[in-house]
């Protein structure tokens, strides 16, 4: 879906396809037919954005076979879909039984990460709608925090410099601008905007910037306006936003809250948990560790578990959707649009507690449509207006 900001910017809204288990081209195209087009139809939209996650093997096929790219582009167009952004954080195996810290591999010290990201950029340049201003690719925030040495930092920085050069090559060769966005995440080398300014400051802002995931921002107890100001002061553009909500327990010492939290402790994904007594953020790397006594229960906990935007978990838990609403207002409610790519990224539908989990494709379609409808409502409250497919892009 497209929206017009009062400053004339076209803001693209999509949902991220990493919620779907597809690691070959046939699977990706199948999910467009089985889920993404039905989501568009459920919303009554003439055009729906999908932020594709393309695993390494899919990108290899697309980057080496022009017919494969034309096939995927044709499927998107025929189904009333558009892709202006890719999620290149997971490399492969995102739906295996246990993912946890494997999602951070390969990291930015490994040449495979640079090669994959540039391949994603080249594929996206071919998939972009003809009238799209530019594309974006989100990626991990350098690496998991350990081990991280001065040599690793230097190696990663050289890779980022090469990335900017190669993105300039993509622009020169294709006429399309693709920017790469590093996504701060709890537990990583860059887990908040303070660290983003320190570790990523000085990068080429024409091609490199930040992807703000609002679940991660909330888990780190960052205040939206201050976070955006910090990135701006560091010369780091907000290339992309992933609209997402964390799970919050206001009183994690409450037995009822702990029982409810335990239902979110599952084996596939990492659920970093943070608290901020007195404004000082502390935490552990996974929710089971917090529940086992590894985290002070004296003040609120926020859990890195992407919760559906339009509903609430079992009381007394809540989500950080109010914080997301505040962030969207800061991002898009001013005289200028800070970012033009927003992607709803609730990839955890299959591991939600049973009360919230869809049990079939129709349930997932309904849930994804409800999240996008919720986000559309927030955009309209901010003052963005729906943008017809035939209107020119600014």
Coordinates of C-alpha atoms in Angstrom, one line a residue:
X1 CA 0.0 0.0 0.0
X2 CA 1.1 3.5 -0.7
X3 CA 0.5 6.7 1.2
X4 CA 1.1 10.4 0.5
X5 CA 2.9 12.4 3.2
X6 CA 1.9 16.1 3.4
X7 CA 5.4 16.9 2.1
X8 CA 4.6 14.9 -1.1
X9 CA 6.7 11.8 -0.2
X10 CA 5.3 8.5 -1.1
X11 CA 5.4 6.2 1.9
X12 CA 5.4 2.5 1.0
X13 CA 3.7 0.0 3.5
X14 CA 4.4 -3.7 3.3
X15 CA 4.5 -6.8 5.4
X16 CA 7.6 -9.0 5.6
X17 CA 7.5 -12.4 4.0
X18 CA 10.0 -14.0 6.5
X19 CA 6.8 -15.1 8.3
X20 CA 6.5 -17.7 5.5
X21 CA 8.6 -20.9 5.3
X22 CA 10.0 -20.7 1.7
X23 CA 13.6 -21.2 0.7
X24 CA 13.3 -21.9 -3.0
X25 CA 11.8 -19.8 -5.8
X26 CA 8.8 -22.0 -6.2
X27 CA 8.1 -21.7 -2.5
X28 CA 8.4 -17.9 -2.7
X29 CA 6.0 -17.7 -5.6
X30 CA 3.7 -20.1 -4.0
X31 CA 3.4 -17.9 -0.9
X32 CA 2.5 -14.9 -3.0
X33 CA -0.5 -16.9 -4.3
X34 CA -1.5 -18.6 -1.1
X35 CA -1.1 -15.8 1.4
X36 CA 0.1 -12.4 0.0
X37 CA -2.6 -11.9 -2.7
X38 CA -5.3 -13.0 -0.3
X39 CA -4.1 -10.5 2.3
X40 CA -4.3 -7.8 -0.4
X41 CA -7.9 -8.9 -1.3
X42 CA -8.9 -9.0 2.4
X43 CA -7.7 -5.4 2.8
X44 CA -9.6 -4.3 -0.3
X45 CA -6.3 -2.7 -1.6
X46 CA -5.5 -2.4 -5.3
X47 CA -1.8 -2.7 -4.5
X48 CA 0.0 -4.4 -1.5
X49 CA 3.7 -4.2 -0.6
X50 CA 5.5 -7.3 0.3
X51 CA 9.0 -7.0 1.8
X52 CA 10.5 -10.2 0.5
X53 CA 12.9 -12.4 2.5
X54 CA 14.9 -14.3 -0.1
X55 CA 17.2 -17.0 1.3
X56 CA 20.7 -17.4 0.0
X57 CA 19.8 -20.1 -2.5
X58 CA 16.9 -18.1 -3.9
X59 CA 19.1 -15.1 -4.4
X60 CA 21.7 -17.2 -6.1
X61 CA 19.1 -18.4 -8.6
X62 CA 17.7 -15.0 -9.2
X63 CA 21.0 -13.3 -9.6
X64 CA 22.3 -15.9 -12.1
X65 CA 19.1 -16.4 -14.1
X66 CA 17.3 -13.3 -15.7
X67 CA 14.3 -15.5 -16.6
X68 CA 13.8 -16.3 -12.9
X69 CA 13.8 -12.6 -12.0
X70 CA 11.3 -11.9 -14.8
X71 CA 9.1 -14.7 -13.5
X72 CA 9.1 -13.4 -10.0
X73 CA 8.5 -9.8 -11.1
X74 CA 5.7 -11.0 -13.3
X75 CA 4.0 -12.9 -10.4
X76 CA 4.2 -9.8 -8.3
X77 CA 2.6 -7.6 -10.9
X78 CA -0.1 -10.1 -11.8
X79 CA -1.2 -10.4 -8.2
X80 CA -1.3 -6.6 -7.4
X81 CA 1.9 -6.7 -5.4
X82 CA 5.0 -4.6 -5.2
X83 CA 8.4 -5.0 -3.7
X84 CA 10.5 -2.0 -2.7
X85 CA 12.4 -3.6 0.2
X86 CA 14.1 -6.9 1.0
X87 CA 14.9 -8.4 4.4
X88 CA 18.4 -9.8 4.1
X89 CA 19.0 -10.3 7.8
X90 CA 18.4 -14.1 7.9
X91 CA 20.7 -15.9 5.5
X92 CA 19.0 -19.2 5.3
X93 CA 17.2 -21.7 7.7
X94 CA 15.0 -19.1 9.3
X95 CA 12.3 -21.7 10.0
X96 CA 14.4 -24.6 11.2
X97 CA 13.5 -26.1 14.5
X98 CA 16.1 -24.0 16.4
X99 CA 17.4 -20.7 15.0
X100 CA 18.5 -18.7 18.0
X101 CA 22.0 -17.1 17.5
X102 CA 22.4 -18.8 14.1
X103 CA 20.4 -15.9 12.6
X104 CA 23.4 -13.7 13.0
X105 CA 25.6 -15.9 10.7
X106 CA 27.4 -15.1 8.5
X107 CA 28.2 -11.8 10.1
X108 CA 29.8 -8.7 8.6
X109 CA 33.3 -10.1 9.1
X110 CA 32.6 -12.9 6.7
X111 CA 32.8 -12.1 2.9
X112 CA 29.7 -14.3 2.4
X113 CA 27.6 -11.6 4.1
X114 CA 28.8 -8.8 1.7
X115 CA 28.3 -11.0 -1.4
X116 CA 24.8 -12.0 -0.3
X117 CA 23.8 -8.4 0.4
X118 CA 25.1 -7.1 -2.9
X119 CA 23.3 -9.9 -4.7
X120 CA 20.1 -8.9 -2.9
X121 CA 20.6 -5.3 -4.0
X122 CA 21.0 -6.4 -7.6
X123 CA 17.9 -8.6 -7.5
X124 CA 15.9 -5.8 -5.9
X125 CA 17.0 -3.3 -8.6
X126 CA 15.3 -5.7 -11.1
X127 CA 12.2 -6.2 -9.0
X128 CA 11.5 -2.5 -8.2
X129 CA 8.3 -1.0 -9.7
X130 CA 9.2 1.3 -12.6
X131 CA 7.9 4.3 -10.7
X132 CA 9.6 3.5 -7.3
X133 CA 12.0 6.2 -6.1
X134 CA 14.4 3.7 -4.6
X135 CA 14.8 0.3 -2.8
X136 CA 16.1 -0.8 0.5
X137 CA 17.7 -3.9 1.9
X138 CA 17.8 -4.5 5.7
X139 CA 20.6 -6.5 7.3
X140 CA 22.0 -7.5 10.7
X141 CA 23.8 -4.9 13.0
X142 CA 27.3 -6.2 12.2
X143 CA 27.4 -9.3 14.4
X144 CA 26.4 -10.8 17.7
X145 CA 28.3 -9.0 20.4
X146 CA 30.7 -11.8 21.3
X147 CA 33.3 -12.4 20.2
X148 CA 34.0 -8.9 18.8
X149 CA 37.5 -7.7 18.7
X150 CA 39.3 -4.7 17.2
X151 CA 40.3 -6.8 14.3
X152 CA 36.7 -7.9 13.7
X153 CA 35.6 -4.2 13.8
X154 CA 38.2 -3.3 11.3
X155 CA 37.3 -6.2 9.0
X156 CA 33.6 -5.3 9.1
X157 CA 34.3 -1.6 8.5
X158 CA 36.2 -2.5 5.3
X159 CA 33.3 -4.6 4.2
X160 CA 30.9 -1.7 4.7
X161 CA 33.2 0.6 2.6
X162 CA 33.2 -2.0 -0.2
X163 CA 29.4 -2.3 0.2
X164 CA 28.9 1.4 -0.5
X165 CA 31.2 1.2 -3.6
X166 CA 29.2 -1.8 -4.9
X167 CA 25.9 -0.2 -4.3
X168 CA 27.1 2.8 -6.3
X169 CA 28.0 0.3 -9.1
X170 CA 24.5 -1.1 -8.9
X171 CA 23.1 2.4 -9.3
X172 CA 25.3 3.3 -12.2
X173 CA 24.6 0.0 -14.0
X174 CA 20.8 -0.2 -13.5
X175 CA 19.7 3.3 -12.9
X176 CA 18.1 2.2 -9.6
X177 CA 19.2 3.4 -6.1
X178 CA 19.3 0.6 -3.5
X179 CA 20.2 1.5 0.1
X180 CA 21.3 -1.0 2.8
X181 CA 20.0 -0.5 6.4
X182 CA 21.6 -2.0 9.5
X183 CA 19.1 -3.1 12.1
X184 CA 20.0 -2.6 15.8
X185 CA 19.0 -5.6 17.8
X186 CA 19.4 -6.4 21.5
X187 CA 22.5 -8.4 22.2
X188 CA 24.4 -7.5 19.0
X189 CA 27.4 -5.2 18.4
X190 CA 24.8 -2.5 17.6
X191 CA 21.8 -3.0 19.9
X192 CA 20.6 0.6 20.2
X193 CA 20.9 4.0 18.5
X194 CA 23.8 5.1 20.8
X195 CA 25.8 2.2 19.5
X196 CA 24.6 2.8 16.0
X197 CA 26.0 6.3 16.1
X198 CA 29.3 5.0 17.4
X199 CA 29.8 2.0 15.2
X200 CA 28.1 3.2 12.0
X201 CA 28.7 6.9 12.0
X202 CA 30.7 8.1 9.0
X203 CA 29.3 5.6 6.5
X204 CA 28.2 6.9 3.1
X205 CA 24.7 8.2 3.8
X206 CA 23.8 8.0 0.1
X207 CA 23.7 4.2 0.3
X208 CA 24.0 3.1 4.0
X209 CA 21.8 3.8 7.0
X210 CA 19.7 2.3 9.7
X211 CA 16.6 0.1 9.8
X212 CA 14.7 0.9 13.0
X213 CA 12.8 -2.2 14.3
X214 CA 10.4 -0.8 16.8
X215 CA 10.2 -4.0 18.9
X216 CA 14.0 -3.8 19.4
X217 CA 13.8 -0.1 20.1
X218 CA 11.2 -0.7 22.8
X219 CA 13.1 -3.7 24.3
X220 CA 16.1 -1.3 24.8
X221 CA 13.7 1.2 26.4
X222 CA 14.7 3.9 23.9
X223 CA 12.5 7.0 23.6
X224 CA 11.4 7.4 20.0
X225 CA 12.1 11.2 19.5
X226 CA 15.5 10.9 21.2
X227 CA 16.4 7.9 19.1
X228 CA 15.5 9.5 15.8
X229 CA 17.4 12.7 16.8
X230 CA 20.5 10.7 17.7
X231 CA 20.5 9.0 14.3
X232 CA 20.0 12.3 12.5
X233 CA 22.9 13.9 14.5
X234 CA 25.1 11.0 13.5
X235 CA 24.3 11.5 9.8
X236 CA 22.6 8.1 9.7
X237 CA 19.4 8.1 7.6
X238 CA 16.5 6.0 8.6
X239 CA 16.3 3.9 5.4
X240 CA 13.6 1.5 6.6
X241 CA 11.3 0.9 9.6
X242 CA 10.1 -2.5 10.8
X243 CA 6.8 -1.9 12.6
X244 CA 6.7 -4.4 15.4
X245 CA 5.7 -4.7 19.1
X246 CA 7.4 -6.4 22.0
X247 CA 5.8 -8.2 24.9
X248 CA 5.8 -6.4 28.2
X249 CA 5.2 -7.5 31.8
X250 CA 4.7 -4.5 34.0
X251 CA 5.1 -6.6 37.2
X252 CA 7.3 -9.7 36.3
X253 CA 7.2 -10.8 40.0
X254 CA 3.5 -11.4 39.7
X255 CA 2.9 -15.2 39.4
X256 CA 0.2 -14.7 36.8
X257 CA 2.5 -12.6 34.7
X258 CA 5.2 -15.2 35.0
X259 CA 2.9 -18.0 33.9
X260 CA 1.8 -15.9 30.9
X261 CA 5.4 -15.1 30.0
X262 CA 6.3 -18.7 30.1
X263 CA 4.0 -19.3 27.2
X264 CA 6.2 -17.1 25.1
X265 CA 9.4 -19.1 26.0
X266 CA 9.8 -21.2 22.9
X267 CA 12.8 -23.0 21.3
X268 CA 13.1 -21.5 17.8
X269 CA 13.9 -17.8 18.2
X270 CA 16.0 -15.8 20.6
X271 CA 13.9 -13.7 23.0
X272 CA 16.2 -11.2 24.6
X273 CA 14.7 -9.7 27.7
X274 CA 15.4 -6.3 29.2
X275 CA 14.5 -4.2 32.3
X276 CA 15.4 -0.6 33.1
X277 CA 15.2 0.2 36.8
X278 CA 16.1 3.8 37.4
X279 CA 16.6 4.2 33.6
X280 CA 19.6 1.8 33.4
X281 CA 19.0 -1.0 30.9
X282 CA 20.1 -4.5 31.9
X283 CA 19.1 -7.8 30.5
X284 CA 19.6 -11.4 29.5
X285 CA 19.9 -13.1 26.2
X286 CA 16.7 -15.2 26.3
X287 CA 13.4 -15.3 28.1
X288 CA 13.9 -18.7 29.9
X289 CA 17.1 -17.3 31.5
X290 CA 15.1 -14.3 32.8
X291 CA 12.3 -16.6 34.2
X292 CA 14.9 -18.8 35.8
X293 CA 16.1 -15.9 38.0
X294 CA 18.6 -14.2 35.7
X295 CA 16.8 -10.8 35.7
X296 CA 15.6 -8.5 38.4
X297 CA 11.8 -8.7 38.6
X298 CA 11.5 -5.5 40.5
X299 CA 10.5 -3.4 37.4
X300 CA 8.9 -4.0 34.0
X301 CA 10.4 -6.5 31.6
X302 CA 10.2 -6.1 27.8
X303 CA 10.7 -9.2 25.7
X304 CA 12.0 -9.5 22.1
X305 CA 9.0 -11.4 20.9
X306 CA 7.3 -9.8 17.9
X307 CA 3.7 -9.7 19.0
X308 CA 0.8 -9.0 16.5
X309 CA 0.1 -5.3 16.3
X310 CA -3.7 -5.4 16.5
X311 CA -4.3 -7.6 19.5
X312 CA -3.1 -8.1 23.1
X313 CA -1.6 -11.1 24.9
X314 CA -3.0 -12.8 27.9
X315 CA -3.4 -10.3 30.9
X316 CA -1.6 -9.0 32.8
X317 CA 0.8 -8.9 29.9
X318 CA 0.6 -6.1 27.3
X319 CA 2.5 -5.1 24.2
X320 CA 4.6 -2.1 23.3
X321 CA 2.1 -1.1 20.6
X322 CA 1.6 2.4 22.3
X323 CA 5.3 3.0 21.9
X324 CA 5.0 1.9 18.3
X325 CA 2.2 4.4 17.8
X326 CA 4.4 7.2 19.3
X327 CA 7.3 6.3 17.1
X328 CA 5.2 6.4 13.9
X329 CA 4.0 9.8 14.9
X330 CA 7.5 11.0 15.4
X331 CA 8.6 9.4 12.1
X332 CA 5.8 10.6 9.9
X333 CA 3.9 13.2 11.8
X334 CA 6.2 16.1 11.2
X335 CA 6.5 18.5 8.3
X336 CA 8.9 16.1 6.5
X337 CA 8.8 12.3 6.2
X338 CA 11.8 10.8 8.0
X339 CA 11.4 7.4 6.2
X340 CA 9.5 6.1 3.2
X341 CA 9.7 2.3 3.7
X342 CA 7.7 0.8 6.5
X343 CA 7.4 -3.0 6.9
X344 CA 5.2 -4.8 9.4
X345 CA 7.4 -7.7 10.6
X346 CA 5.6 -10.2 12.9
X347 CA 7.5 -13.3 11.9
X348 CA 6.5 -15.2 15.1
X349 CA 3.0 -16.3 14.2
X350 CA 3.9 -20.0 14.2
X351 CA 5.4 -19.9 17.7
X352 CA 2.8 -17.7 19.5
X353 CA 1.0 -19.0 22.5
X354 CA -2.0 -21.2 21.4
X355 CA -4.6 -18.5 22.1
X356 CA -3.0 -16.2 19.6
X357 CA -1.6 -18.7 17.0
X358 CA -3.4 -19.2 13.7
X359 CA -4.0 -22.8 12.9
X360 CA -4.4 -22.6 9.1
X361 CA -3.6 -20.4 6.2
X362 CA -6.9 -18.5 6.4
X363 CA -6.1 -17.6 10.0
X364 CA -2.6 -16.3 9.1
X365 CA -4.1 -14.3 6.2
X366 CA -6.6 -12.8 8.5
X367 CA -4.0 -11.9 11.1
X368 CA -1.6 -10.3 8.6
X369 CA -4.5 -8.3 7.1
X370 CA -5.5 -7.1 10.5
X371 CA -2.0 -5.9 11.3
X372 CA -1.8 -4.0 8.1
X373 CA -5.3 -2.5 8.6
X374 CA -4.1 -1.4 12.1
X375 CA -1.0 0.2 10.6
X376 CA -3.1 1.8 7.8
X377 CA -5.3 3.4 10.5
X378 CA -2.3 4.8 12.3
X379 CA -1.0 6.3 9.1
X380 CA -4.3 8.0 8.4
X381 CA -4.5 9.3 12.0
X382 CA -1.0 10.9 11.5
X383 CA -2.3 12.6 8.3
X384 CA -1.1 10.4 5.5
X385 CA -3.5 9.8 2.7
X386 CA -4.0 6.7 0.6
X387 CA -2.0 6.9 -2.6
X388 CA -3.7 5.5 -5.7
X389 CA -1.6 3.1 -7.8
X390 CA -1.7 5.4 -10.8
X391 CA -0.6 8.5 -9.0
X392 CA 3.0 9.7 -9.6
X393 CA 5.6 8.8 -7.0
X394 CA 7.5 11.5 -5.2

